[in-house]
mmCIF file of C-alpha atoms in Angstrom:
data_model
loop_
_atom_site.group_PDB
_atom_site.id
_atom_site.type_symbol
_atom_site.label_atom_id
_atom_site.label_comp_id
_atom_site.label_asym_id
_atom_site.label_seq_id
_atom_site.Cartn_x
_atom_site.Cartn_y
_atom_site.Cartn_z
ATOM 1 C CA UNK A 1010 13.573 22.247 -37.789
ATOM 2 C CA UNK A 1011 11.812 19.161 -36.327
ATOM 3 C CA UNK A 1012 8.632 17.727 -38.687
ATOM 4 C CA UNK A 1013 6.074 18.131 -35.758
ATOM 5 C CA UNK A 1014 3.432 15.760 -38.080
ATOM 6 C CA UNK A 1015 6.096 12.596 -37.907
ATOM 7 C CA UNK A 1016 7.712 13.466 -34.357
ATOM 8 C CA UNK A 1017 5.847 13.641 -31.346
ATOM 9 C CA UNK A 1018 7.501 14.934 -27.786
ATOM 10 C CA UNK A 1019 7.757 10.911 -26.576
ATOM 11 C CA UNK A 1020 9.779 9.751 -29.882
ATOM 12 C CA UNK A 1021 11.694 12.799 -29.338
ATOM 13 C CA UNK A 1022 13.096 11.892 -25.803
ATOM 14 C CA UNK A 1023 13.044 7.937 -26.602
ATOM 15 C CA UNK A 1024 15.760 8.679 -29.557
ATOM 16 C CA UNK A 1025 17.841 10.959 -27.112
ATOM 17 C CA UNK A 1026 17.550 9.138 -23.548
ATOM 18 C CA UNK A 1027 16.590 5.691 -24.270
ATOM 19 C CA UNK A 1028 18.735 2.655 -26.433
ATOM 20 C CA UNK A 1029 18.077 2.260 -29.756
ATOM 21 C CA UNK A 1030 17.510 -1.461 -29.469
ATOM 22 C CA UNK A 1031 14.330 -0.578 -27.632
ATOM 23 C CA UNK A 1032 12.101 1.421 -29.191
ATOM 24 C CA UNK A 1033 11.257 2.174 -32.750
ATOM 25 C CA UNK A 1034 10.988 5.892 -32.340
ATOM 26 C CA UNK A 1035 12.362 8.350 -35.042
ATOM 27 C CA UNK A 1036 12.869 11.920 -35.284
ATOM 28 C CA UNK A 1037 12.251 13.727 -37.988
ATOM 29 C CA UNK A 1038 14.690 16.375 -38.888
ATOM 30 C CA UNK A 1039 13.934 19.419 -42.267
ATOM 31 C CA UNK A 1040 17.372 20.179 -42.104
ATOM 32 C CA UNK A 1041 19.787 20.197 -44.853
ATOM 33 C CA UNK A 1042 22.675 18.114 -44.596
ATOM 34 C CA UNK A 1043 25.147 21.355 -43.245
ATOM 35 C CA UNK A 1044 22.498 22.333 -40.905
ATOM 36 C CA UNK A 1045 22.251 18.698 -39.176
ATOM 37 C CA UNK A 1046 26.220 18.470 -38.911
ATOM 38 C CA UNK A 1047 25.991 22.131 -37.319
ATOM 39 C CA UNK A 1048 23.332 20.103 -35.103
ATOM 40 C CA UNK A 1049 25.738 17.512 -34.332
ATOM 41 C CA UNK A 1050 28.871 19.746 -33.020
ATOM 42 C CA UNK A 1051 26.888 21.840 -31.286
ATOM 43 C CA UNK A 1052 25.190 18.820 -29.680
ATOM 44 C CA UNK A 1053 28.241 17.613 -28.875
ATOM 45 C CA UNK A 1054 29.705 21.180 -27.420
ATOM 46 C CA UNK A 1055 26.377 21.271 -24.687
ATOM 47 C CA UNK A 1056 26.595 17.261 -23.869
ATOM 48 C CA UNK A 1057 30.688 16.670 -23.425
ATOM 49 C CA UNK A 1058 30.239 13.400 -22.126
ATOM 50 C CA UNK A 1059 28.182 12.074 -24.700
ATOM 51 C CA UNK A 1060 30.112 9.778 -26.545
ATOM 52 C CA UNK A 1061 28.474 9.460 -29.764
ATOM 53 C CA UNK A 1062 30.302 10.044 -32.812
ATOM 54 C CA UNK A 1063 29.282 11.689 -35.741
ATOM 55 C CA UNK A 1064 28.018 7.922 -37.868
ATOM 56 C CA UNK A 1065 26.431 6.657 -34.535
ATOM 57 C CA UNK A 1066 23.827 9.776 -34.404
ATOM 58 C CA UNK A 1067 23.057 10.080 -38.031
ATOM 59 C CA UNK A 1068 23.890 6.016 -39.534
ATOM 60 C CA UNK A 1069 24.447 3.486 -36.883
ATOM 61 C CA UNK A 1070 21.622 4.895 -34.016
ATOM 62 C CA UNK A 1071 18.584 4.725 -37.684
ATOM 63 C CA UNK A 1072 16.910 6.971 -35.261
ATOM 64 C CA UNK A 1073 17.265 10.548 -37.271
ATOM 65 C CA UNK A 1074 15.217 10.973 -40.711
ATOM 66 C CA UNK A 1075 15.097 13.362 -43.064
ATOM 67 C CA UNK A 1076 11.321 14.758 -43.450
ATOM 68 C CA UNK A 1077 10.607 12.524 -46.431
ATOM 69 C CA UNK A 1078 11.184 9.297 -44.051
ATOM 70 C CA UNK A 1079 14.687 8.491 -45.577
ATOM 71 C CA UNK A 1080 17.937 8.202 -43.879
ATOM 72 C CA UNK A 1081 20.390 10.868 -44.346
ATOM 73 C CA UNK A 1082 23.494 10.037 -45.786
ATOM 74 C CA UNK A 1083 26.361 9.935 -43.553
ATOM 75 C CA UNK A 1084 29.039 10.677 -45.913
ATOM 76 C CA UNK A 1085 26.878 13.555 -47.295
ATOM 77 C CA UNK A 1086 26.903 15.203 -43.403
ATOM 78 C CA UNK A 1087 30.893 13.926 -42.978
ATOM 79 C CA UNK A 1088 31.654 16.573 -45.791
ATOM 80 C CA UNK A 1089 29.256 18.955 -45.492
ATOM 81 C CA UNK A 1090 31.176 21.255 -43.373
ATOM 82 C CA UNK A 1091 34.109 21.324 -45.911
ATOM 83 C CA UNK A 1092 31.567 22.345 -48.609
ATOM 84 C CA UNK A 1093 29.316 24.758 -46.604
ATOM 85 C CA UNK A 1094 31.462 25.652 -43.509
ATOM 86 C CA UNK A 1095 28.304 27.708 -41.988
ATOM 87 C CA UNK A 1096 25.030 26.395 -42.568
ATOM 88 C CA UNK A 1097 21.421 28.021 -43.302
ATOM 89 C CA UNK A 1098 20.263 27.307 -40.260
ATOM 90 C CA UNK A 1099 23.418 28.430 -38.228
ATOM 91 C CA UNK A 1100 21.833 31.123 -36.242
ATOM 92 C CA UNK A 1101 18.982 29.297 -35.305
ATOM 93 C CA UNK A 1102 20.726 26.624 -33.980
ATOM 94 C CA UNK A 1103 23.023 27.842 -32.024
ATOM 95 C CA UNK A 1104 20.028 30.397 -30.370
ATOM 96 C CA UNK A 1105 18.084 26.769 -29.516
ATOM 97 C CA UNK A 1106 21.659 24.992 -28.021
ATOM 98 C CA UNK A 1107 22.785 28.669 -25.915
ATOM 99 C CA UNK A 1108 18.956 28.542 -24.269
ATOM 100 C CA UNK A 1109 19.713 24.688 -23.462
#
């Protein structure tokens, strides 16, 4: 789910423990648009007191990529779960979030 070539382990815990103001790190994502808001609920479900909202992970934070380099589009993940309530990559996910 994570483009190993483009993300190494230390980008990978910069984008999720450190600000975004100082590092350049990126992670690398080859999910589909529902399978990164599935990502982003059941992030939220294992991290409560997390307080980032749903445009801060994917828009505001320029920290997650799509494999091609490019941004995803935040209105494109806002309404994916009206379009595709359960995503490809639903089982998967939640097996890597339950062994968190």
């Amino acid at each position: 789910m994570i483009h190993s070539e483009q993300t190494n382990l230390d980008d990978f815990i910069e984008v999720f423990l450190k600000d975004w103001h100082t590092h350049n790190s990126k992670i690398f994502f080859k999910l589909d648009a529902p399978s990164c808001r599935e990502f982003y609920e059941l992030f939220k479900l294992k991290f409560p007191t997390n307080s980032l909202s749903l445009i801060d992970f994917f828009k505001r934070s320029d920290t997650i990529r799509r494999k091609d380099g490019k941004p995803y589009k935040y209105s494109t993940i806002k309404d994916a779960k009206s379009r595709t309530p359960v995503s490809n990559r639903s089982e998967d996910l939640k097996a890597i979030f339950e062994s968190l």
